[in-house]
Amino acid sequence: MHQLKQYWVAERLDKDLGDPWTPENVMSFKQVVEIDEKEEFPHSEIEWLYNWKLQHYYVPAECGGEFTSFEEFLAFVRVLCRRDQTIGIAFTTLFWSFITWMAGTEEQKQQLAQYIKNENGAMCLGYSEREHGSDLVGGDLTAQKVPGGYILNGEKWPINRATISGISYILAKTDPEGGPKCLTLFMVDKRQLNPDNYYNLPKILTHGIRASDMSGIGFKDCFVPDSMRIKEEGDGLEFALKGFQVTRTFCAAFSLGAADTALRTTLNFAIKRVVYGKKVIDIPQPRKVLVDAFLDILICDCETIGAARGFHIIPEQFSVWASVTKYFVTTQIETMINSVYTVLGSRFYMREEHDWGIFQKVLRDNSIISMFDGSTVVNLHALMLQFRQLTKQRSRRKPEAIADLQKRLEAIFSLEQPLPSFNGEKLELFGRGADDPLQGLEIALQQLEAFKETTDTDEEVLEKLIVLGNLVLEELNAHDELIANSKFEYGHDQSPELFEVAKTYCTLHAAACCLQMWLYNRTILGDFFAQGEWLVLSLHRLLRTMRPLPYSISDVYVENTAQELLKLYKEDKLFSIVPFQLAHSPINEDRSYATSKLQLQA
Amino acid sequence: MQLQSSSYKLNNQATATTTPVETVQNWLIKQLAEQLRLDPASIKLTEPFTRYGLDSIDAVTLVGDLEDWLDLDLPDTLFWDHPTVEKSAKYLEENYDLADAVSNIESEETVTETPINETQDNNNDKKGWGNLFGRFK
């Protein structure tokens, strides 16, 4: 088992699920592709997970469950989604229970914990409506107050697991006048409703995640008791938005799971396929594409694992950090998957030819992640509204505040440090300008400078890190200058240029997270991580999107990173900064896409 | 009710003639008028912010601006819970030492805030972030 205990649940789950390339195993690639083709909800696979008691890890320890840290949660959702995002997403709608853990009464929490742990309960989220999309306040589903409860009327659509789940979190309009306090959130337990007063909308045929229960729910004069209301009337939007801070961040887990499979199945091909007398993996261009894909995963790891831990330390900053992670990781992985298919060639498009067509399924399934729980546009918009505050806060940092910031950074990024319990009551709708990873950039640069005297880090690596780190700082300063000298605008008619500025901010944020992650974990994550060559390549890769830089910074580092990628592949370890052991795969070495003649030439 | 038309322009002058509550009200009216491009005289103390086109997330952003201006920690749902100029100013008066907060602003405001506002006003003909990429041209 990995030395870091928070990865044990994921390791155990992956081992018990077994190698996904072995067709007989539950959730093998062969099976999940068949499920997808049939477009039928994967009941028996979900049941397998309940029998494994995975649902207990969605219930906080203080409510009688096993959930203790988001870092642990991230890791097991990731191994689930490396097999199948459809099942991963279907099971993980359980995560919406966070609304109750955060804002529910003691009684609501107890009922929900019982329902999840002992009755294999599931939930879904009914926020969006056919006519209104992301405009929650514009919704038409109403809840009219009557003695003892409310009467619901209207429809929510589209909703993942709307039909096959017992509890729906429904956002309803209690004040017809509108405004930010017009919405109230209900934890609607379908089993307590009169079946004549609600109905499920038909399954929606979708591009990917085809076996999902993507549908909707409608209410017609449906009575729900007061006990199903979350907090008070009018508090709906506040808890909807705070709940999104939690779930948006962990959409990154879905993406990272898909990324592992996209890269691994492509390696299966590139390592055996021979063209022009060489294995694909040994041809420079595809080799570089695969290394870049690996770097993308490492970069997204630093951003996501940092965020998962950050939730326990600085929940009040997550109106910013959740938006950054949701935007950056999901789109970076989408692009990465689109890049590696050039290596896989036409097989990326085939539905049975290579590894049962898992790649084309990953490509389709994964494309919803950047859209749901708040789209790319919604996240960038939420971020840009906070830019002035972020810029002001950064310009005002005082020495004593910087000392505190350094302590928080260590608590967040040092994976060996134990995490305090998550406190959802500390979530805030805006972050008051705080963004620790980026605002601690100068601290990180000072630490790098100090390393010149104190560590055995390779001199050349350190020098490159200092140069690149200072370029990140230059870009951040330029960003702040831009914001300080521009006019602020409310509303949704923000300029398209500002969306690009927001994307750049997210890229800088990821660069800062990579630096911080390396600084605090050099002694515990193995030699490859410690040497820091991957970090040089990662910072270079991120900076190249915003300023002209030479194409390559070191061919030697690229080659060493390729060697690490191949090592993890051969040892069946997760492509990650924490490369824990996956289920062992028997597929290495025994199949070939090349004719024997071609192999002789090679 | 005559407050917004008579004292709005006095904002930068000594507030000896206005109470702290009025100072806050004037600031809110000025912010709404500038950001939503409205005539300040058209903004009523008792009308909900949303009627002027301030949406729910902007109302949260506005709390941040007010915190900055008063140098106070305020609830993030302040303008959701007290959705008019009059109600929010009253809430602040009842829960914070406004006189103290407002007196601190007087000394700092011209030093820190003015330069940024000056450059903004020169670009009023361009909407929003129109001048954003000026430095690259």
XYZ file of C-alpha atoms in Angstrom:
739
model
C 0.000 0.000 0.000
C 1.072 3.562 -0.567
C 2.806 5.311 2.305
C 0.075 7.991 2.266
C -2.953 6.489 3.973
C -5.440 8.744 2.202
C -4.842 6.688 -0.965
C -5.626 3.290 0.551
C -9.376 3.313 -0.159
C -8.743 4.028 -3.845
C -6.049 1.352 -4.033
C -8.298 -1.219 -2.424
C -11.271 -0.324 -4.630
C -9.187 -0.623 -7.784
C -7.713 -3.940 -6.694
C -11.160 -5.361 -5.884
C -12.614 -4.197 -9.193
C -9.702 -5.931 -10.898
C -7.940 -5.198 -14.134
C -10.330 -3.455 -16.570
C -8.655 -5.146 -19.554
C -9.783 -8.559 -18.312
C -13.255 -8.944 -19.862
C -14.718 -11.058 -17.030
C -14.062 -8.408 -14.357
C -16.841 -6.162 -13.180
C -16.690 -2.849 -15.052
C -14.093 -4.194 -17.487
C -13.759 -2.076 -20.614
C -15.528 -4.760 -22.600
C -18.466 -4.636 -20.192
C -18.771 -0.871 -19.864
C -18.703 -0.468 -23.641
C -21.515 -3.041 -23.912
C -23.498 -1.187 -21.261
C -23.010 2.026 -23.207
C -24.150 0.426 -26.454
C -27.311 -0.891 -24.799
C -27.960 2.516 -23.212
C -29.379 0.786 -20.163
C -28.704 2.051 -16.654
C -25.939 -0.071 -15.021
C -27.987 -1.330 -12.064
C -25.909 -4.389 -11.219
C -22.573 -2.505 -11.363
C -23.940 0.218 -9.084
C -25.151 -2.498 -6.740
C -21.641 -3.965 -6.704
C -20.381 -0.611 -5.405
C -23.065 -0.495 -2.704
C -22.139 -3.997 -1.632
C -18.539 -2.845 -1.453
C -19.877 -0.083 0.876
C -18.443 2.722 -1.184
C -21.509 4.810 -0.292
C -20.219 5.090 3.281
C -17.410 7.283 1.960
C -19.972 9.875 0.860
C -21.289 10.316 4.421
C -19.135 12.432 6.771
C -17.727 10.668 9.813
C -19.650 13.020 12.128
C -22.905 11.844 10.483
C -21.991 8.184 10.936
C -20.130 7.576 7.672
C -16.537 7.084 6.527
C -15.856 10.352 4.710
C -12.894 12.104 6.263
C -11.084 13.964 3.487
C -11.662 15.293 -0.013
C -8.193 14.099 -0.963
C -9.239 10.512 -0.271
C -12.558 11.094 -2.051
C -10.835 12.482 -5.140
C -8.632 9.396 -5.397
C -11.433 6.823 -5.313
C -13.750 8.711 -7.686
C -10.784 8.811 -10.006
C -10.248 5.042 -10.071
C -13.983 4.550 -10.553
C -13.999 6.907 -13.533
C -10.917 5.382 -15.119
C -13.153 2.358 -15.763
C -16.336 4.171 -16.626
C -17.437 7.769 -16.282
C -21.066 6.736 -16.723
C -20.962 4.589 -13.596
C -18.680 7.042 -11.807
C -21.023 9.936 -12.416
C -24.172 7.911 -11.708
C -22.799 6.734 -8.353
C -21.338 10.085 -7.459
C -24.667 11.928 -7.638
C -24.572 10.724 -4.012
C -22.223 13.629 -3.565
C -25.156 16.032 -3.703
C -25.860 14.861 -0.165
C -23.344 17.580 0.708
C -26.177 20.058 0.646
C -27.707 18.272 3.612
C -24.421 17.723 5.435
C -23.784 21.436 5.042
C -27.173 23.017 5.657
C -29.589 20.335 6.872
C -31.080 19.835 10.319
C -29.769 17.088 12.583
C -32.872 15.056 11.735
C -32.418 15.508 7.988
C -28.788 14.425 8.305
C -29.691 11.299 10.250
C -32.418 10.322 7.790
C -30.151 10.834 4.828
C -27.244 8.931 6.365
C -29.592 6.026 7.088
C -30.986 6.150 3.543
C -27.530 6.135 1.943
C -25.833 3.582 4.172
C -28.605 1.071 4.779
C -31.030 1.467 1.890
C -28.604 1.959 -1.013
C -30.133 5.395 -1.455
C -29.222 7.810 -4.236
C -29.979 11.433 -4.950
C -30.015 13.877 -7.828
C -29.955 17.597 -8.331
C -32.924 19.433 -9.853
C -31.721 22.983 -10.507
C -31.862 23.686 -14.219
C -34.970 24.044 -16.350
C -35.564 23.626 -20.034
C -36.209 27.331 -20.558
C -33.600 28.815 -18.249
C -30.289 26.906 -18.265
C -27.803 28.434 -15.836
C -30.174 31.250 -14.856
C -31.360 29.700 -11.597
C -33.240 32.764 -10.358
C -35.180 32.812 -13.627
C -36.678 29.363 -12.921
C -40.384 28.633 -13.212
C -40.847 25.743 -10.769
C -42.854 27.171 -7.884
C -43.406 26.172 -4.270
C -46.457 27.746 -2.724
C -46.695 27.819 1.071
C -49.615 25.932 2.598
C -50.153 24.746 6.180
C -47.496 22.138 7.034
C -45.634 22.374 3.753
C -45.556 23.557 0.154
C -47.242 22.785 -3.157
C -44.751 22.227 -5.991
C -45.557 22.884 -9.641
C -43.192 22.754 -12.602
C -40.371 20.726 -14.176
C -36.622 20.349 -13.761
C -34.562 19.184 -16.756
C -32.044 17.827 -17.689
C -31.014 15.923 -14.570
C -28.616 13.031 -14.193
C -30.353 10.223 -12.228
C -33.659 12.084 -12.074
C -35.731 8.926 -12.457
C -33.515 6.364 -10.724
C -32.943 8.129 -7.405
C -35.064 8.424 -4.298
C -34.198 11.980 -3.297
C -34.181 15.046 -5.511
C -32.735 18.350 -4.391
C -35.206 20.763 -5.941
C -34.719 24.496 -6.227
C -38.144 26.118 -6.236
C -39.414 29.668 -6.425
C -41.145 30.666 -3.197
C -41.312 34.370 -3.986
C -42.957 35.137 -7.328
C -41.430 38.640 -7.195
C -38.007 37.163 -7.982
C -34.671 38.406 -6.644
C -31.812 36.557 -4.964
C -34.032 35.408 -2.071
C -36.846 34.052 -4.216
C -35.579 30.464 -4.177
C -35.933 27.737 -1.576
C -34.182 24.402 -1.606
C -36.049 21.167 -0.880
C -34.680 17.694 -0.208
C -37.622 15.955 -1.835
C -37.986 12.332 -0.746
C -40.015 10.742 -3.529
C -41.112 7.864 -1.308
C -43.141 10.286 0.780
C -44.934 11.892 -2.164
C -48.275 11.039 -3.656
C -47.237 9.306 -6.925
C -50.116 11.014 -8.723
C -48.518 14.397 -8.141
C -45.075 13.897 -9.684
C -43.764 12.294 -12.844
C -40.448 11.437 -14.451
C -39.524 12.888 -17.810
C -38.310 10.480 -20.519
C -34.649 9.464 -20.834
C -32.710 11.908 -22.986
C -30.569 10.414 -25.730
C -27.103 11.871 -25.324
C -23.779 12.077 -27.174
C -21.853 10.306 -24.402
C -22.610 8.697 -21.002
C -25.340 6.929 -22.951
C -26.271 4.459 -20.225
C -27.011 7.306 -17.824
C -30.426 8.048 -16.452
C -30.375 11.509 -17.989
C -33.968 12.640 -17.597
C -36.028 15.059 -15.559
C -38.770 15.381 -12.984
C -42.072 17.242 -12.946
C -44.516 18.191 -10.179
C -48.227 18.831 -10.434
C -49.834 20.249 -7.281
C -47.425 18.104 -5.323
C -47.429 18.523 -1.536
C -44.060 18.387 0.220
C -43.882 18.739 4.003
C -41.892 21.492 5.779
C -39.461 18.815 6.955
C -38.112 18.531 3.389
C -37.111 22.198 3.278
C -33.389 22.950 3.610
C -32.797 25.883 5.979
C -35.235 28.750 5.614
C -37.434 30.025 2.842
C -35.321 32.212 0.538
C -32.015 30.536 1.368
C -32.091 28.323 -1.729
C -29.703 30.223 -3.954
C -27.111 30.640 -1.218
C -26.891 26.903 -0.547
C -27.151 26.042 -4.208
C -24.087 28.155 -4.921
C -22.173 26.927 -1.900
C -22.964 23.309 -2.801
C -21.576 24.003 -6.268
C -18.274 25.078 -4.758
C -17.907 21.553 -3.428
C -19.156 19.626 -6.441
C -17.523 21.789 -9.124
C -14.138 21.140 -7.645
C -14.652 17.390 -7.728
C -15.796 17.274 -11.318
C -12.021 17.301 -11.804
C -11.965 13.744 -10.398
C -14.173 12.565 -13.292
C -11.804 14.183 -15.789
C -8.656 12.772 -14.189
C -10.118 9.250 -14.250
C -10.870 9.553 -17.959
C -7.421 11.006 -18.613
C -5.715 7.946 -17.137
C -7.609 5.585 -19.413
C -7.214 7.736 -22.521
C -3.449 7.791 -22.022
C -3.129 4.143 -20.949
C -5.104 2.721 -23.858
C -3.111 4.906 -26.244
C 0.108 3.556 -24.720
C -1.204 0.012 -25.225
C -1.233 0.870 -28.877
C 1.922 2.980 -29.146
C 4.095 0.427 -27.362
C 3.170 -2.457 -29.675
C 2.305 -0.849 -32.965
C 5.144 -0.817 -35.476
C 5.195 1.599 -38.421
C 8.133 2.639 -40.594
C 10.127 -0.039 -38.845
C 9.726 1.468 -35.405
C 7.340 1.246 -32.517
C 5.113 4.325 -32.396
C 6.367 5.139 -28.914
C 9.923 5.350 -30.272
C 9.084 7.953 -32.912
C 9.913 11.421 -31.544
C 6.661 13.281 -32.294
C 4.168 10.802 -30.773
C 6.565 10.276 -27.857
C 6.436 14.013 -27.129
C 2.624 14.079 -27.444
C 2.396 11.296 -24.861
C 4.824 13.048 -22.523
C 2.807 16.266 -22.821
C -0.355 14.324 -21.963
C 1.379 12.908 -18.895
C 2.475 16.423 -17.907
C -1.112 17.628 -18.283
C -2.202 15.004 -15.780
C 0.558 15.982 -13.343
C -0.340 19.675 -13.672
C -4.047 18.962 -13.124
C -3.105 16.775 -10.161
C -1.311 19.655 -8.465
C -4.311 21.906 -9.035
C -6.906 19.333 -7.955
C -5.160 17.633 -5.043
C -4.239 21.114 -3.797
C -7.893 22.155 -4.007
C -9.114 18.967 -2.324
C -6.843 19.655 0.638
C -7.434 23.398 0.494
C -11.118 22.821 1.215
C -10.188 21.673 4.694
C -7.930 24.663 5.382
C -9.426 27.644 3.536
C -13.072 26.840 2.628
C -13.806 30.588 2.603
C -11.679 30.985 -0.551
C -13.537 28.478 -2.707
C -15.722 30.855 -4.669
C -12.415 31.425 -6.460
C -10.603 28.106 -6.219
C -13.625 25.952 -7.209
C -14.151 28.040 -10.344
C -10.486 27.809 -11.296
C -10.336 24.036 -10.825
C -13.621 23.367 -12.602
C -12.584 25.440 -15.585
C -8.916 24.566 -15.809
C -8.811 20.844 -15.140
C -11.840 19.846 -17.192
C -10.803 21.819 -20.273
C -7.119 20.900 -19.997
C -8.027 17.197 -19.910
C -10.473 17.586 -22.810
C -7.668 19.067 -24.869
C -5.259 16.389 -23.706
C -7.604 13.598 -24.792
C -8.035 15.303 -28.135
C -4.256 15.464 -28.504
C -3.472 11.831 -27.766
C -5.928 10.518 -30.299
C -3.536 11.597 -33.023
C -1.186 8.915 -31.643
C -3.917 6.316 -31.588
C -4.725 7.161 -35.181
C -8.018 6.089 -36.693
C -8.569 3.576 -33.887
C -9.689 6.411 -31.635
C -12.882 6.466 -33.663
C -13.592 2.743 -33.776
C -16.076 1.065 -31.507
C -14.503 -2.371 -31.162
C -11.104 -2.503 -32.825
C -8.796 -1.359 -30.025
C -9.412 -2.164 -26.341
C -13.133 -2.618 -27.088
C -13.405 0.973 -28.277
C -12.888 2.431 -24.811
C -11.143 5.486 -26.240
C -14.072 6.687 -28.345
C -16.314 6.155 -25.333
C -13.993 8.182 -23.065
C -13.889 10.937 -25.661
C -17.686 11.109 -25.807
C -18.374 10.634 -22.106
C -15.794 13.139 -20.951
C -17.083 15.991 -23.063
C -19.956 16.684 -20.637
C -17.722 17.319 -17.609
C -16.743 20.890 -18.462
C -20.426 21.651 -19.033
C -22.321 20.337 -16.019
C -22.400 21.756 -12.473
C -21.601 25.146 -13.970
C -20.200 25.480 -17.472
C -16.856 26.917 -18.494
C -18.523 30.261 -19.174
C -20.283 30.297 -15.795
C -17.040 29.529 -13.956
C -14.975 32.100 -15.804
C -17.690 34.694 -15.231
C -17.808 33.935 -11.505
C -14.037 34.361 -11.422
C -13.809 37.629 -13.334
C -16.329 39.293 -11.017
C -13.758 38.772 -8.257
C -10.726 40.059 -10.145
C -10.681 43.549 -8.659
C -10.832 42.140 -5.147
C -8.092 39.621 -5.903
C -5.851 42.307 -7.329
C -6.419 44.678 -4.423
C -5.854 41.967 -1.858
C -2.584 40.981 -3.477
C -1.332 44.565 -3.547
C -2.131 44.999 0.132
C -0.370 41.977 1.603
C 1.474 42.838 4.809
C 4.440 40.939 6.335
C 2.396 39.348 9.131
C -0.297 38.264 6.671
C 2.402 36.711 4.493
C 3.694 34.658 7.424
C 0.170 33.281 7.975
C -0.177 32.614 4.272
C 3.000 30.549 4.305
C 1.670 28.404 7.158
C -1.585 27.799 5.295
C 0.267 26.861 2.117
C 2.270 24.261 3.986
C -0.900 22.815 5.555
C -2.599 22.667 2.158
C 0.191 21.314 -0.006
C 2.196 19.106 2.315
C 0.497 15.746 1.709
C 1.872 14.253 4.898
C 0.114 16.746 7.128
C -3.203 15.584 8.595
C -6.252 17.578 7.519
C -8.818 19.080 9.879
C -12.483 18.132 9.266
C -14.200 19.994 6.467
C -16.424 22.786 7.768
C -19.107 23.637 5.216
C -20.390 26.508 7.324
C -17.260 28.439 6.433
C -18.047 28.570 2.707
C -18.595 32.109 1.428
C -20.262 33.415 -1.714
C -17.234 35.583 -2.504
C -13.657 35.143 -1.444
C -12.824 38.695 -0.286
C -9.915 38.745 -2.675
C -8.020 35.844 -1.131
C -6.350 33.244 -3.341
C -3.531 31.604 -1.414
C -1.766 29.600 -4.146
C -1.189 32.651 -6.367
C -0.775 35.162 -3.575
C 1.899 32.888 -2.116
C 3.895 32.857 -5.344
C 6.620 35.180 -4.047
C 7.008 32.953 -0.998
C 7.564 29.984 -3.288
C 10.153 31.918 -5.289
C 12.013 32.839 -2.112
C 12.039 29.173 -1.121
C 13.530 28.302 -4.499
C 16.258 30.904 -4.037
C 17.027 29.519 -0.591
C 17.394 26.030 -2.093
C 20.559 27.142 -3.839
C 22.318 26.827 -0.494
C 20.400 24.077 1.205
C 19.303 21.271 -1.126
C 20.836 18.781 -3.441
C 18.402 19.654 -6.226
C 20.212 19.680 -9.537
C 21.647 23.145 -10.147
C 20.369 23.380 -13.693
C 16.832 22.316 -12.684
C 16.782 24.848 -9.892
C 18.024 27.598 -12.135
C 15.337 26.840 -14.721
C 12.658 26.716 -12.027
C 13.692 30.128 -10.759
C 13.613 31.623 -14.255
C 10.215 30.085 -15.075
C 8.800 30.899 -11.626
C 9.739 34.528 -12.164
C 8.000 34.509 -15.537
C 4.834 33.303 -13.789
C 5.216 36.219 -11.384
C 5.715 38.655 -14.273
C 2.531 37.424 -15.900
C 0.641 37.699 -12.635
C 1.862 41.251 -12.146
C 0.796 42.079 -15.686
C -2.618 40.606 -14.943
C -2.973 42.749 -11.838
C -1.921 45.849 -13.705
C -4.481 45.106 -16.383
C -7.258 44.730 -13.844
C -6.262 47.789 -11.833
C -6.402 49.932 -14.948
C -9.623 48.677 -16.408
C -13.196 49.588 -15.745
C -15.329 47.120 -13.860
C -18.653 46.030 -15.213
C -21.489 44.126 -13.587
C -23.793 41.729 -15.375
C -23.487 39.096 -18.067
C -22.368 41.267 -20.968
C -18.693 40.915 -20.064
C -16.232 41.383 -22.898
C -14.937 38.271 -24.676
C -11.391 39.534 -23.995
C -12.009 39.338 -20.276
C -12.898 35.659 -20.605
C -9.435 35.155 -22.119
C -7.878 37.076 -19.213
C -9.732 34.751 -16.836
C -8.393 31.687 -18.638
C -4.865 33.039 -18.266
C -5.445 33.605 -14.558
C -6.450 29.941 -14.213
C -3.298 28.843 -16.052
C -1.153 30.944 -13.695
C -3.022 29.425 -10.769
C -2.177 25.932 -11.982
C 1.486 26.928 -12.381
C 1.547 28.205 -8.794
C -0.066 24.989 -7.527
C 2.603 22.921 -9.321
C 5.373 24.921 -7.674
C 3.782 24.742 -4.235
C 3.146 21.011 -4.546
C 6.773 20.330 -5.427
C 8.179 22.547 -2.689
C 6.326 20.749 0.092
C 6.576 17.130 -1.099
C 10.064 16.650 -2.516
C 11.002 14.088 0.102
C 7.894 11.911 0.032
C 6.719 11.376 -3.556
C 9.649 9.488 -5.037
C 12.733 10.326 -7.095
C 10.997 11.358 -10.299
C 8.855 13.870 -8.439
C 11.808 15.105 -6.363
C 14.136 15.710 -9.305
C 11.783 18.424 -10.524
C 12.407 17.986 -14.242
C 8.674 17.391 -14.733
C 8.057 20.702 -12.969
C 10.371 22.566 -15.318
C 8.531 21.020 -18.278
C 5.113 21.737 -16.724
C 5.806 25.408 -16.023
C 7.249 25.780 -19.503
C 4.170 24.090 -20.977
C 1.796 26.429 -19.111
C 3.761 29.602 -19.833
C 3.985 28.801 -23.535
C 0.232 29.405 -23.793
C 0.672 33.046 -22.807
C 4.045 34.205 -24.112
C 6.540 33.289 -26.810
C 9.064 30.749 -25.523
C 11.382 28.290 -27.256
C 9.583 25.083 -28.284
C 11.662 22.882 -26.034
C 13.359 23.588 -22.752
C 15.240 20.290 -22.385
C 15.140 17.162 -24.505
C 16.798 15.252 -21.668
C 13.978 16.098 -19.253
C 11.429 15.049 -21.863
C 13.173 11.712 -22.270
C 13.389 11.136 -18.511
C 9.690 11.944 -18.218
C 8.922 9.489 -21.022
C 10.851 6.829 -19.081
C 8.783 7.531 -15.960
C 5.547 7.325 -17.950
C 6.591 3.935 -19.354
C 7.602 2.729 -15.919
C 4.213 3.623 -14.410
C 2.498 1.975 -17.373
C 4.462 -1.256 -17.000
C 3.941 -1.371 -13.236
C 0.204 -0.601 -13.522
C 0.452 2.526 -11.414
C -1.773 5.585 -11.667
C -0.465 8.401 -13.869
C -0.263 10.908 -11.052
C 2.007 12.798 -8.691
C 0.842 10.084 -6.251
C 1.275 7.025 -8.485
C -0.427 4.451 -6.291
C -0.806 0.810 -7.321
C -3.702 -0.110 -9.619
C -5.028 -3.611 -10.235
C -2.433 -5.686 -12.073
C -2.950 -6.147 -15.773
C -1.884 -9.254 -17.682
C -2.005 -7.569 -21.081
C 1.579 -6.392 -21.399
C 3.778 -8.028 -24.011
C 1.319 -10.577 -25.443
C -0.465 -8.765 -28.240
C 0.825 -6.983 -31.283
C -0.504 -4.788 -34.004
C 2.491 -5.431 -36.205
C 3.183 -8.271 -38.544
C 6.118 -10.480 -37.684
C 7.974 -9.137 -40.695
C 7.720 -5.587 -39.469
C 8.831 -6.616 -36.022
C 11.944 -8.203 -37.470
C 12.785 -4.937 -39.160
C 12.399 -3.142 -35.848
C -36.664 60.669 -0.507
C -35.230 64.006 -1.662
C -31.903 62.794 -0.359
C -30.583 61.183 -3.487
C -31.150 64.198 -5.680
C -29.919 66.815 -3.253
C -26.882 65.267 -1.648
C -25.616 62.806 -4.218
C -23.090 65.228 -5.662
C -21.771 66.117 -2.247
C -20.162 62.751 -1.861
C -16.585 63.928 -2.045
C -17.104 66.943 0.112
C -17.032 67.053 3.859
C -19.833 64.974 5.280
C -20.514 67.364 8.097
C -23.926 67.937 6.599
C -24.700 64.250 6.060
C -25.059 61.481 8.629
C -23.056 58.263 8.231
C -26.188 56.472 7.045
C -26.686 59.062 4.352
C -23.073 58.755 3.322
C -23.563 55.017 2.843
C -26.798 55.577 0.943
C -25.080 58.075 -1.336
C -22.255 55.666 -1.983
C -24.680 52.896 -2.919
C -26.613 55.157 -5.253
C -23.400 56.331 -6.861
C -22.204 52.740 -7.357
C -25.480 51.576 -8.847
C -25.712 54.607 -11.105
C -22.144 54.202 -12.378
C -22.139 50.471 -12.840
C -25.594 50.154 -14.324
C -25.349 53.438 -16.271
C -28.415 54.993 -14.677
C -29.293 58.527 -13.722
C -28.620 58.677 -9.970
C -31.788 60.709 -9.548
C -33.797 57.744 -10.831
C -32.589 55.426 -8.043
C -35.028 55.249 -5.174
C -34.073 54.317 -1.625
C -36.944 51.885 -1.261
C -36.811 50.072 -4.590
C -35.156 46.600 -4.665
C -31.693 46.530 -6.263
C -32.811 43.891 -8.743
C -35.282 46.353 -10.282
C -32.301 48.297 -11.578
C -30.796 45.258 -13.241
C -28.371 44.230 -10.499
C -28.472 40.456 -10.604
C -27.946 38.083 -7.705
C -24.209 37.519 -8.199
C -23.532 41.197 -8.817
C -25.199 41.897 -5.483
C -22.568 39.690 -3.846
C -19.809 41.480 -5.716
C -21.194 44.789 -4.490
C -20.790 43.604 -0.881
C -17.090 43.214 -1.623
C -16.900 46.798 -2.849
C -18.704 48.066 0.213
C -16.419 46.065 2.499
C -13.471 47.626 0.767
C -14.818 51.113 1.064
C -15.830 50.860 4.728
C -13.011 48.487 5.711
C -15.514 46.247 7.501
C -16.259 42.517 7.339
C -19.846 42.219 6.138
C -22.125 39.202 5.537
C -21.860 37.990 1.933
C -25.643 37.959 1.549
C -26.069 41.540 2.871
C -27.789 42.850 -0.271
C -29.848 39.691 -0.660
C -31.179 39.978 2.876
C -31.574 43.780 2.807
C -32.364 44.409 -0.841
C -32.841 48.214 -0.957
C -30.550 51.188 -0.388
C -32.588 52.162 2.651
C -32.737 48.686 4.234
C -29.073 47.859 3.759
C -27.921 51.235 5.129
C -30.231 50.771 8.105
C -28.860 47.287 8.727
C -25.325 48.652 8.697
C -26.258 51.468 11.070
C -27.775 49.015 13.533
C -24.971 46.456 13.427
C -21.754 48.404 12.887
C -20.056 51.563 14.097
C -20.733 53.440 10.876
C -19.603 56.815 12.173
C -16.181 55.383 12.856
C -15.981 53.542 9.516
C -17.079 56.600 7.543
C -14.642 58.930 9.314
C -11.764 56.619 8.364
C -12.731 56.788 4.708
C -12.492 60.554 4.558
C -8.757 60.550 5.154
C -7.859 57.661 2.825
C -10.186 57.938 -0.088
C -8.506 60.601 -2.132
C -5.115 58.949 -1.787
C -5.895 55.386 -2.839
C -9.049 55.285 -4.887
C -8.862 58.381 -7.030
C -6.123 57.477 -9.526
C -7.913 54.354 -10.667
C -11.215 56.156 -11.014
C -9.626 58.949 -13.018
C -8.408 56.614 -15.726
C -11.780 54.877 -15.832
C -13.676 58.084 -16.393
C -11.560 58.949 -19.404
C -12.797 55.803 -21.080
C -16.447 56.168 -20.339
C -17.343 56.180 -23.989
C -16.106 52.589 -24.262
C -18.235 49.961 -22.659
C -16.961 47.728 -19.899
C -13.428 46.455 -20.334
C -12.994 48.174 -23.641
C -9.636 49.653 -22.707
C -8.356 46.364 -21.403
C -6.000 45.551 -24.210
C -4.854 49.083 -24.828
C -1.373 48.303 -23.595
C -0.816 45.654 -26.226
C -1.604 47.925 -29.145
